[in-house]
N, CA, C and O atoms as a DFTB+ gen file, in Angstrom:
480 C
 N C O
     1  1      94.678      64.258      95.137
     2  2      94.509      63.416      93.978
     3  2      93.307      63.856      93.157
     4  3      93.346      63.812      91.928
     5  1      92.231      64.282      93.830
     6  2      91.043      64.697      93.097
     7  2      91.328      65.881      92.178
     8  3      90.792      65.948      91.072
     9  1      92.168      66.818      92.628
    10  2      92.486      67.983      91.807
    11  2      93.538      67.660      90.754
    12  3      93.591      68.321      89.717
    13  1      94.367      66.669      90.998
    14  2      95.433      66.337      90.064
    15  2      94.880      65.795      88.752
    16  3      95.364      66.176      87.686
    17  1      93.892      64.926      88.797
    18  2      93.345      64.343      87.579
    19  2      92.704      65.392      86.683
    20  3      92.998      65.406      85.488
    21  1      91.834      66.284      87.198
    22  2      91.280      67.319      86.327
    23  2      92.362      68.236      85.737
    24  3      92.276      68.633      84.575
    25  1      93.365      68.566      86.534
    26  2      94.443      69.416      86.030
    27  2      95.209      68.713      84.928
    28  3      95.566      69.327      83.923
    29  1      95.463      67.425      85.115
    30  2      96.161      66.643      84.096
    31  2      95.342      66.568      82.817
    32  3      95.878      66.737      81.722
    33  1      94.051      66.318      82.953
    34  2      93.179      66.257      81.780
    35  2      93.108      67.602      81.065
    36  3      93.111      67.648      79.835
    37  1      93.044      68.694      81.819
    38  2      93.022      70.020      81.214
    39  2      94.310      70.275      80.460
    40  3      94.278      70.772      79.334
    41  1      95.446      69.944      81.058
    42  2      96.736      70.129      80.398
    43  2      96.832      69.324      79.121
    44  3      97.307      69.828      78.103
    45  1      96.386      68.072      79.160
    46  2      96.424      67.224      77.971
    47  2      95.499      67.768      76.894
    48  3      95.860      67.773      75.717
    49  1      94.321      68.222      77.275
    50  2      93.376      68.789      76.316
    51  2      93.950      70.026      75.647
    52  3      93.870      70.171      74.427
    53  1      94.535      70.926      76.448
    54  2      95.126      72.137      75.880
    55  2      96.282      71.810      74.951
    56  3      96.416      72.415      73.887
    57  1      97.114      70.863      75.342
    58  2      98.259      70.487      74.510
    59  2      97.793      69.894      73.190
    60  3      98.336      70.226      72.136
    61  1      96.793      69.018      73.235
    62  2      96.283      68.400      72.018
    63  2      95.519      69.378      71.135
    64  3      95.427      69.176      69.924
    65  1      94.975      70.424      71.721
    66  2      94.200      71.381      70.939
    67  2      95.067      72.487      70.348
    68  3      94.547      73.429      69.750
    69  1      96.383      72.380      70.511
    70  2      97.261      73.391      69.932
    71  2      97.538      74.549      70.863
    72  3      98.120      75.547      70.437
    73  1      97.144      74.451      72.109
    74  2      97.355      75.534      73.072
    75  2      98.595      75.266      73.904
    76  3      98.605      75.543      75.103
    77  1      99.633      74.734      73.293
    78  2     100.827      74.392      74.052
    79  2     101.469      75.620      74.664
    80  3     102.124      75.508      75.700
    81  1     101.303      76.800      74.056
    82  2     101.898      77.996      74.655
    83  2     101.235      78.320      75.981
    84  3     101.896      78.843      76.879
    85  1      99.950      78.027      76.132
    86  2      99.264      78.241      77.403
    87  2      99.848      77.321      78.463
    88  3     100.147      77.756      79.575
    89  1     100.012      76.037      78.114
    90  2     100.580      75.072      79.043
    91  2     102.020      75.459      79.357
    92  3     102.418      75.450      80.522
    93  1     102.814      75.802      78.328
    94  2     104.216      76.174      78.526
    95  2     104.333      77.386      79.436
    96  3     105.170      77.388      80.339
    97  1     103.528      78.410      79.231
    98  2     103.589      79.608      80.067
    99  2     103.218      79.299      81.510
   100  3     103.803      79.867      82.433
   101  1     102.256      78.409      81.717
   102  2     101.844      78.094      83.081
   103  2     102.881      77.234      83.794
   104  3     103.225      77.503      84.945
   105  1     103.372      76.216      83.127
   106  2     104.286      75.267      83.761
   107  2     105.692      75.831      83.880
   108  3     106.291      75.763      84.953
   109  1     106.231      76.386      82.799
   110  2     107.630      76.819      82.808
   111  2     107.813      78.302      83.069
   112  3     108.907      78.729      83.436
   113  1     106.761      79.102      82.887
   114  2     106.894      80.550      82.969
   115  2     107.128      81.159      81.602
   116  3     107.260      82.377      81.480
   117  1     107.183      80.321      80.563
   118  2     107.384      80.785      79.193
   119  2     108.851      80.887      78.835
   120  3     109.716      80.821      79.709
   121  1     109.139      81.051      77.538
   122  2     110.536      81.162      77.115
   123  2     111.155      82.462      77.617
   124  3     110.459      83.466      77.764
   125  1     112.458      82.445      77.878
   126  2     113.133      83.665      78.321
   127  2     113.207      84.694      77.194
   128  3     113.124      85.898      77.438
   129  1     113.363      84.219      75.971
   130  2     113.412      85.112      74.810
   131  2     112.439      84.586      73.766
   132  3     112.549      83.444      73.320
   133  1     111.482      85.433      73.377
   134  2     110.572      85.074      72.296
   135  2     111.210      85.505      70.985
   136  3     111.825      86.569      70.919
   137  1     111.072      84.690      69.936
   138  2     111.668      85.042      68.645
   139  2     111.232      86.440      68.188
   140  3     110.049      86.781      68.212
   141  1     112.218      87.234      67.773
   142  2     111.939      88.567      67.250
   143  2     111.852      89.664      68.291
   144  3     111.823      90.843      67.938
   145  1     111.810      89.306      69.572
   146  2     111.726      90.316      70.636
   147  2     113.084      90.989      70.856
   148  3     114.123      90.335      70.760
   149  1     113.079      92.291      71.149
   150  2     114.322      92.913      71.615
   151  2     114.666      92.316      72.978
   152  3     113.779      91.887      73.716
   153  1     115.946      92.290      73.306
   154  2     116.358      91.640      74.551
   155  2     117.145      92.562      75.463
   156  3     117.613      93.627      75.060
   157  1     117.274      92.124      76.686
   158  2     118.094      92.754      77.707
   159  2     118.559      91.643      78.632
   160  3     118.427      90.463      78.308
   161  1     119.100      92.015      79.778
   162  2     119.585      90.994      80.700
   163  2     119.115      91.257      82.130
   164  3     118.860      92.392      82.531
   165  1     119.012      90.166      82.876
   166  2     118.807      90.221      84.321
   167  2     120.043      89.562      84.924
   168  3     120.322      88.388      84.678
   169  1     120.776      90.337      85.714
   170  2     121.959      89.811      86.391
   171  2     121.592      89.581      87.853
   172  3     121.209      90.515      88.559
   173  1     121.712      88.335      88.302
   174  2     121.424      87.982      89.682
   175  2     122.746      88.009      90.444
   176  3     123.687      87.294      90.101
   177  1     122.805      88.845      91.487
   178  2     124.000      88.993      92.314
   179  2     123.679      88.432      93.692
   180  3     122.709      88.845      94.327
   181  1     124.489      87.500      94.146
   182  2     124.251      86.880      95.448
   183  2     125.111      87.562      96.508
   184  3     126.316      87.325      96.588
   185  1     124.486      88.406      97.315
   186  2     125.147      89.066      98.445
   187  2     124.633      88.495      99.765
   188  3     124.828      89.089     100.825
   189  1     123.977      87.339      99.691
   190  2     123.477      86.692     100.903
   191  2     124.543      85.753     101.442
   192  3     125.605      85.596     100.840
   193  1     124.265      85.149     102.546
   194  2     125.168      84.158     103.113
   195  2     124.804      82.750     102.688
   196  3     125.320      81.784     103.250
   197  1     123.919      82.613     101.698
   198  2     123.422      81.306     101.263
   199  2     123.729      81.099      99.787
   200  3     123.746      82.056      99.013
   201  1     123.967      79.871      99.401
   202  2     124.111      79.526      97.994
   203  2     122.722      79.466      97.380
   204  3     121.836      78.794      97.908
   205  1     122.528      80.160      96.274
   206  2     121.239      80.156      95.577
   207  2     121.209      78.948      94.651
   208  3     122.044      78.814      93.756
   209  1     120.255      78.086      94.875
   210  2     120.156      76.864      94.085
   211  2     119.073      76.944      93.014
   212  3     118.956      76.052      92.173
   213  1     118.282      78.018      93.048
   214  2     117.246      78.163      92.032
   215  2     116.976      79.634      91.756
   216  3     117.043      80.484      92.645
   217  1     116.668      79.902      90.495
   218  2     116.211      81.223      90.067
   219  2     115.030      80.972      89.146
   220  3     115.171      80.375      88.079
   221  1     113.869      81.434      89.573
   222  2     112.662      81.281      88.779
   223  2     112.359      82.616      88.125
   224  3     112.311      83.647      88.795
   225  1     112.154      82.597      86.815
   226  2     111.840      83.808      86.050
   227  2     110.583      83.561      85.230
   228  3     110.453      82.524      84.579
   229  1     109.672      84.504      85.262
   230  2     108.491      84.437      84.402
   231  2     108.043      85.851      84.092
   232  3     108.333      86.787      84.837
   233  1     107.341      85.992      82.996
   234  2     106.768      87.298      82.679
   235  2     105.820      87.698      83.797
   236  3     105.170      86.841      84.397
   237  1     105.736      88.974      84.078
   238  2     104.861      89.446      85.163
   239  2     103.422      89.007      84.949
   240  3     102.676      88.850      85.916
   241  1     103.020      88.805      83.698
   242  2     101.644      88.409      83.393
   243  2     101.411      86.903      83.496
   244  3     100.268      86.458      83.392
   245  1     102.464      86.108      83.698
   246  2     102.314      84.652      83.781
   247  2     101.637      84.266      85.099
   248  3     101.788      84.962      86.103
   249  1     100.892      83.157      85.094
   250  2     100.181      82.746      86.301
   251  2     101.059      82.081      87.361
   252  3     100.594      81.847      88.477
   253  1     102.312      81.774      87.041
   254  2     103.198      81.150      88.028
   255  2     104.629      81.604      87.767
   256  3     104.925      82.195      86.729
   257  1     105.518      81.318      88.727
   258  2     106.938      81.636      88.548
   259  2     107.606      80.668      87.588
   260  3     108.670      80.974      87.050
   261  1     107.012      79.517      87.365
   262  2     107.588      78.541      86.466
   263  2     108.661      77.701      87.138
   264  3     108.646      77.502      88.353
   265  1     109.592      77.211      86.328
   266  2     110.625      76.299      86.791
   267  2     111.956      77.011      86.992
   268  3     112.129      78.156      86.573
   269  1     112.894      76.322      87.640
   270  2     114.228      76.848      87.859
   271  2     114.909      77.104      86.512
   272  3     114.946      76.218      85.659
   273  1     115.447      78.313      86.318
   274  2     116.092      78.672      85.053
   275  2     117.609      78.489      85.081
   276  3     118.266      78.663      84.055
   277  1     118.175      78.139      86.237
   278  2     119.606      77.856      86.267
   279  2     119.860      76.522      85.566
   280  3     119.079      75.583      85.720
   281  1     120.938      76.433      84.802
   282  2     121.264      75.147      84.174
   283  2     121.496      74.075      85.232
   284  3     121.860      74.387      86.367
   285  1     121.290      72.831      84.869
   286  2     121.473      71.710      85.774
   287  2     122.870      71.736      86.391
   288  3     123.868      71.878      85.684
   289  1     122.931      71.600      87.704
   290  2     124.204      71.571      88.409
   291  2     124.803      72.936      88.713
   292  3     125.863      73.018      89.334
   293  1     124.145      74.007      88.289
   294  2     124.663      75.363      88.514
   295  2     123.988      75.971      89.738
   296  3     122.775      75.844      89.909
   297  1     124.759      76.621      90.574
   298  2     124.240      77.390      91.702
   299  2     125.013      78.698      91.747
   300  3     126.042      78.846      91.089
   301  1     124.507      79.646      92.531
   302  2     125.168      80.948      92.650
   303  2     125.621      81.089      94.098
   304  3     124.807      81.318      94.993
   305  1     126.912      80.951      94.318
   306  2     127.484      81.035      95.669
   307  2     127.539      82.492      96.128
   308  3     127.476      83.406      95.306
   309  1     127.657      82.705      97.437
   310  2     127.789      84.082      97.937
   311  2     128.930      84.812      97.212
   312  3     130.036      84.288      97.081
   313  1     128.635      86.026      96.746
   314  2     129.612      86.834      96.019
   315  2     129.630      86.604      94.522
   316  3     130.279      87.359      93.799
   317  1     128.936      85.583      94.032
   318  2     128.903      85.294      92.602
   319  2     127.697      85.924      91.926
   320  3     126.754      86.357      92.587
   321  1     127.741      85.970      90.584
   322  2     126.628      86.470      89.788
   323  2     126.301      85.470      88.682
   324  3     127.117      84.620      88.325
   325  1     125.103      85.593      88.156
   326  2     124.687      84.818      86.990
   327  2     123.796      85.735      86.154
   328  3     122.947      86.444      86.696
   329  1     123.990      85.720      84.833
   330  2     123.258      86.618      83.950
   331  2     122.346      85.832      83.009
   332  3     122.761      84.857      82.382
   333  1     121.085      86.284      82.927
   334  2     120.094      85.692      82.033
   335  2     119.765      86.687      80.923
   336  3     119.536      87.864      81.202
   337  1     119.739      86.237      79.681
   338  2     119.268      87.056      78.559
   339  2     117.764      86.803      78.433
   340  3     117.319      85.657      78.367
   341  1     116.987      87.894      78.400
   342  2     115.522      87.786      78.385
   343  2     114.926      88.776      77.396
   344  3     115.590      89.731      76.993
   345  1     113.687      88.553      77.009
   346  2     112.956      89.538      76.219
   347  2     112.767      90.792      77.058
   348  3     112.607      90.710      78.276
   349  1     112.784      91.940      76.419
   350  2     112.609      93.212      77.123
   351  2     111.142      93.366      77.523
   352  3     110.275      93.543      76.668
   353  1     110.874      93.298      78.817
   354  2     109.532      93.471      79.376
   355  2     109.598      93.301      80.885
   356  3     110.684      93.288      81.463
   357  1     108.445      93.170      81.523
   358  2     108.387      92.987      82.978
   359  2     108.569      91.510      83.321
   360  3     107.916      90.638      82.746
   361  1     109.473      91.246      84.271
   362  2     109.760      89.891      84.725
   363  2     109.582      89.776      86.230
   364  3     109.961      90.673      86.984
   365  1     109.001      88.661      86.657
   366  2     108.939      88.313      88.080
   367  2     110.113      87.388      88.345
   368  3     110.337      86.422      87.615
   369  1     110.859      87.693      89.400
   370  2     112.048      86.921      89.727
   371  2     111.929      86.406      91.155
   372  3     111.572      87.153      92.066
   373  1     112.231      85.126      91.343
   374  2     112.291      84.528      92.662
   375  2     113.599      83.747      92.707
   376  3     113.804      82.828      91.915
   377  1     114.481      84.111      93.629
   378  2     115.773      83.441      93.739
   379  2     115.964      82.936      95.149
   380  3     115.534      83.576      96.109
   381  1     116.616      81.778      95.281
   382  2     116.901      81.342      96.632
   383  2     117.152      79.889      96.841
   384  3     117.483      79.126      95.934
   385  1     116.977      79.548      98.084
   386  2     117.160      78.218      98.620
   387  2     115.979      78.028      99.560
   388  3     115.523      78.994     100.171
   389  1     115.485      76.834      99.688
   390  2     114.313      76.597     100.532
   391  2     114.449      77.325     101.875
   392  3     115.420      77.126     102.604
   393  1     113.491      78.147     102.178
   394  2     113.500      78.887     103.432
   395  2     114.178      80.244     103.350
   396  3     114.014      81.073     104.245
   397  1     114.936      80.480     102.292
   398  2     115.623      81.757     102.094
   399  2     115.421      82.179     100.641
   400  3     116.169      81.755      99.761
   401  1     114.420      83.007     100.389
   402  2     114.234      83.440      99.010
   403  2     113.927      84.925      98.956
   404  3     113.560      85.543      99.955
   405  1     114.087      85.473      97.778
   406  2     113.817      86.885      97.535
   407  2     113.001      86.980      96.258
   408  3     113.268      86.271      95.288
   409  1     112.000      87.863      96.261
   410  2     111.109      88.015      95.111
   411  2     111.024      89.475      94.718
   412  3     111.052      90.364      95.569
   413  1     110.918      89.718      93.407
   414  2     110.812      91.090      92.930
   415  2     110.354      91.095      91.475
   416  3     110.658      90.170      90.722
   417  1     109.622      92.134      91.081
   418  2     109.305      92.368      89.677
   419  2     110.323      93.350      89.125
   420  3     110.694      94.313      89.797
   421  1     110.777      93.105      87.894
   422  2     111.811      93.938      87.276
   423  2     111.410      94.267      85.851
   424  3     110.890      93.413      85.133
   425  1     111.649      95.496      85.442
   426  2     111.359      95.924      84.068
   427  2     112.667      95.997      83.298
   428  3     113.526      96.828      83.591
   429  1     112.811      95.118      82.308
   430  2     114.014      95.043      81.495
   431  2     113.762      95.810      80.209
   432  3     112.793      95.543      79.498
   433  1     114.639      96.768      79.910
   434  2     114.528      97.564      78.685
   435  2     115.371      96.937      77.580
   436  3     116.380      96.287      77.850
   437  1     114.952      97.136      76.345
   438  2     115.685      96.617      75.187
   439  2     117.121      97.150      75.203
   440  3     117.349      98.353      75.336
   441  1     118.075      96.241      75.064
   442  2     119.477      96.617      75.038
   443  2     120.056      96.950      76.406
   444  3     121.242      97.262      76.518
   445  1     119.242      96.889      77.436
   446  2     119.695      97.241      78.776
   447  2     119.685      96.049      79.698
   448  3     119.574      94.899      79.273
   449  1     119.804      96.351      80.949
   450  2     119.802      95.288      81.931
   451  2     119.456      95.804      83.307
   452  3     119.495      97.004      83.581
   453  1     119.116      94.862      84.159
   454  2     118.834      95.165      85.553
   455  2     119.662      94.232      86.418
   456  3     119.972      93.104      86.035
   457  1     120.008      94.732      87.588
   458  2     120.746      93.940      88.556
   459  2     119.796      93.589      89.687
   460  3     119.164      94.462      90.282
   461  1     119.707      92.322      89.968
   462  2     118.844      91.807      91.035
   463  2     119.759      91.280      92.122
   464  3     120.352      90.212      91.976
   465  1     119.876      92.027      93.218
   466  2     120.779      91.655      94.297
   467  2     120.004      90.958      95.405
   468  3     119.043      91.502      95.948
   469  1     120.435      89.749      95.729
   470  2     119.815      88.962      96.793
   471  2     120.666      89.152      98.047
   472  3     121.865      88.872      98.040
   473  1     120.041      89.628      99.118
   474  2     120.736      89.833     100.395
   475  2     120.026      89.018     101.473
   476  3     118.947      88.474     101.238
   477  1     120.623      88.938     102.631
   478  2     119.931      88.296     103.745
   479  2     120.551      87.100     104.210
   480  3     120.056      86.472     105.146
Protein backbone atom coordinates (compact mmCIF):
# COMPACT_ATOMS: atom_id res chain seq x y z
CA UNK A 1 0.00 0.00 0.00
CA UNK A 2 2.84 2.40 0.78
CA UNK A 3 4.21 2.07 -2.76
CA UNK A 4 0.79 2.16 -4.41
CA UNK A 5 -0.08 5.69 -3.28
CA UNK A 6 3.14 7.32 -4.56
CA UNK A 7 2.81 5.44 -7.85
CA UNK A 8 -0.80 6.57 -8.19
CA UNK A 9 0.14 10.17 -7.43
CA UNK A 10 3.00 10.04 -9.94
CA UNK A 11 0.69 8.64 -12.62
CA UNK A 12 -1.93 11.31 -11.95
CA UNK A 13 0.70 14.06 -12.00
CA UNK A 14 2.14 12.85 -15.30
CA UNK A 15 -1.31 12.54 -16.86
CA UNK A 16 -2.33 16.03 -15.74
CA UNK A 17 0.95 17.53 -16.92
CA UNK A 18 0.45 16.30 -20.48
CA UNK A 19 2.77 13.31 -20.18
CA UNK A 20 0.06 10.80 -21.00
CA UNK A 21 2.34 9.07 -23.51
CA UNK A 22 4.73 8.24 -20.66
CA UNK A 23 1.89 6.75 -18.62
CA UNK A 24 0.46 4.97 -21.70
CA UNK A 25 3.84 3.44 -22.62
CA UNK A 26 4.41 2.22 -19.07
CA UNK A 27 0.94 0.82 -18.41
CA UNK A 28 -0.07 -0.52 -21.82
CA UNK A 29 3.27 -0.91 -23.59
CA UNK A 30 2.28 1.85 -26.03
CA UNK A 31 0.22 1.74 -29.21
CA UNK A 32 0.88 -1.12 -31.62
CA UNK A 33 1.02 1.33 -34.53
CA UNK A 34 2.09 4.95 -34.18
CA UNK A 35 0.56 7.33 -36.74
CA UNK A 36 2.79 7.69 -39.80
CA UNK A 37 5.05 4.73 -38.95
CA UNK A 38 5.74 2.04 -41.54
CA UNK A 39 4.23 -1.25 -40.40
CA UNK A 40 4.79 -4.98 -40.42
CA UNK A 41 3.25 -7.92 -38.63
CA UNK A 42 3.96 -10.31 -35.78
CA UNK A 43 2.25 -13.66 -36.28
CA UNK A 44 1.93 -15.72 -33.10
CA UNK A 45 1.79 -19.46 -33.83
CA UNK A 46 0.74 -21.78 -31.02
CA UNK A 47 2.59 -25.11 -31.30
CA UNK A 48 2.33 -25.77 -27.56
CA UNK A 49 -0.12 -28.05 -25.83
CA UNK A 50 -1.70 -25.07 -24.04
CA UNK A 51 -4.25 -22.46 -25.09
CA UNK A 52 -2.62 -19.02 -25.07
CA UNK A 53 -4.86 -16.62 -23.21
CA UNK A 54 -2.61 -13.58 -23.39
CA UNK A 55 -0.09 -11.95 -25.70
CA UNK A 56 1.76 -8.96 -24.34
CA UNK A 57 3.56 -6.73 -26.85
CA UNK A 58 5.65 -3.66 -26.15
CA UNK A 59 8.48 -1.81 -27.81
CA UNK A 60 11.84 -3.17 -26.69
CA UNK A 61 12.54 0.23 -25.10
CA UNK A 62 9.34 0.22 -22.99
CA UNK A 63 9.73 -0.32 -19.24
CA UNK A 64 7.11 -3.11 -19.11
CA UNK A 65 5.38 -5.68 -21.32
CA UNK A 66 2.13 -3.79 -20.91
CA UNK A 67 -1.33 -5.32 -21.15
CA UNK A 68 -2.80 -8.28 -23.03
CA UNK A 69 -3.15 -7.34 -26.73
CA UNK A 70 -5.58 -10.12 -27.64
CA UNK A 71 -9.14 -8.85 -28.07
CA UNK A 72 -11.54 -9.65 -25.23
CA UNK A 73 -12.66 -13.28 -25.35
CA UNK A 74 -9.99 -14.30 -27.89
CA UNK A 75 -7.43 -17.02 -27.19
CA UNK A 76 -5.02 -18.94 -29.41
CA UNK A 77 -5.63 -22.70 -29.22
CA UNK A 78 -2.94 -25.26 -30.06
CA UNK A 79 -2.35 -25.19 -33.83
CA UNK A 80 -3.91 -21.74 -34.29
CA UNK A 81 -2.30 -18.40 -35.17
CA UNK A 82 -3.07 -14.76 -34.50
CA UNK A 83 -1.55 -11.81 -36.38
CA UNK A 84 -0.83 -8.34 -34.97
CA UNK A 85 -0.09 -5.30 -37.17
CA UNK A 86 2.65 -3.22 -35.51
CA UNK A 87 5.02 -0.36 -36.23
CA UNK A 88 8.27 -1.56 -37.80
CA UNK A 89 10.82 -1.75 -34.96
CA UNK A 90 11.97 -3.97 -32.08
CA UNK A 91 9.17 -5.59 -30.06
CA UNK A 92 9.23 -7.59 -26.83
CA UNK A 93 6.69 -10.40 -26.93
CA UNK A 94 5.39 -12.50 -24.05
CA UNK A 95 2.73 -15.10 -24.85
CA UNK A 96 1.12 -17.71 -22.69
CA UNK A 97 -0.98 -18.91 -19.88
CA UNK A 98 -0.09 -18.61 -16.20
CA UNK A 99 2.83 -20.94 -15.59
CA UNK A 100 3.47 -21.53 -19.30
CA UNK A 101 4.87 -18.55 -21.16
CA UNK A 102 7.43 -17.73 -23.80
CA UNK A 103 9.34 -14.47 -24.19
CA UNK A 104 11.38 -13.08 -27.06
CA UNK A 105 12.50 -9.82 -28.68
CA UNK A 106 11.66 -9.53 -32.39
CA UNK A 107 12.72 -7.02 -35.04
CA UNK A 108 9.86 -6.22 -37.42
CA UNK A 109 10.84 -4.67 -40.76
CA UNK A 110 8.61 -2.29 -42.71
CA UNK A 111 6.32 -4.25 -45.02
CA UNK A 112 7.55 -7.53 -43.54
CA UNK A 113 6.71 -9.81 -40.73
CA UNK A 114 8.04 -12.21 -38.17
CA UNK A 115 6.66 -15.49 -36.95
CA UNK A 116 6.72 -16.08 -33.21
CA UNK A 117 6.21 -19.78 -32.52
CA UNK A 118 5.29 -20.80 -28.98
CA UNK A 119 6.25 -24.40 -28.15
CA UNK A 120 6.33 -26.42 -24.96
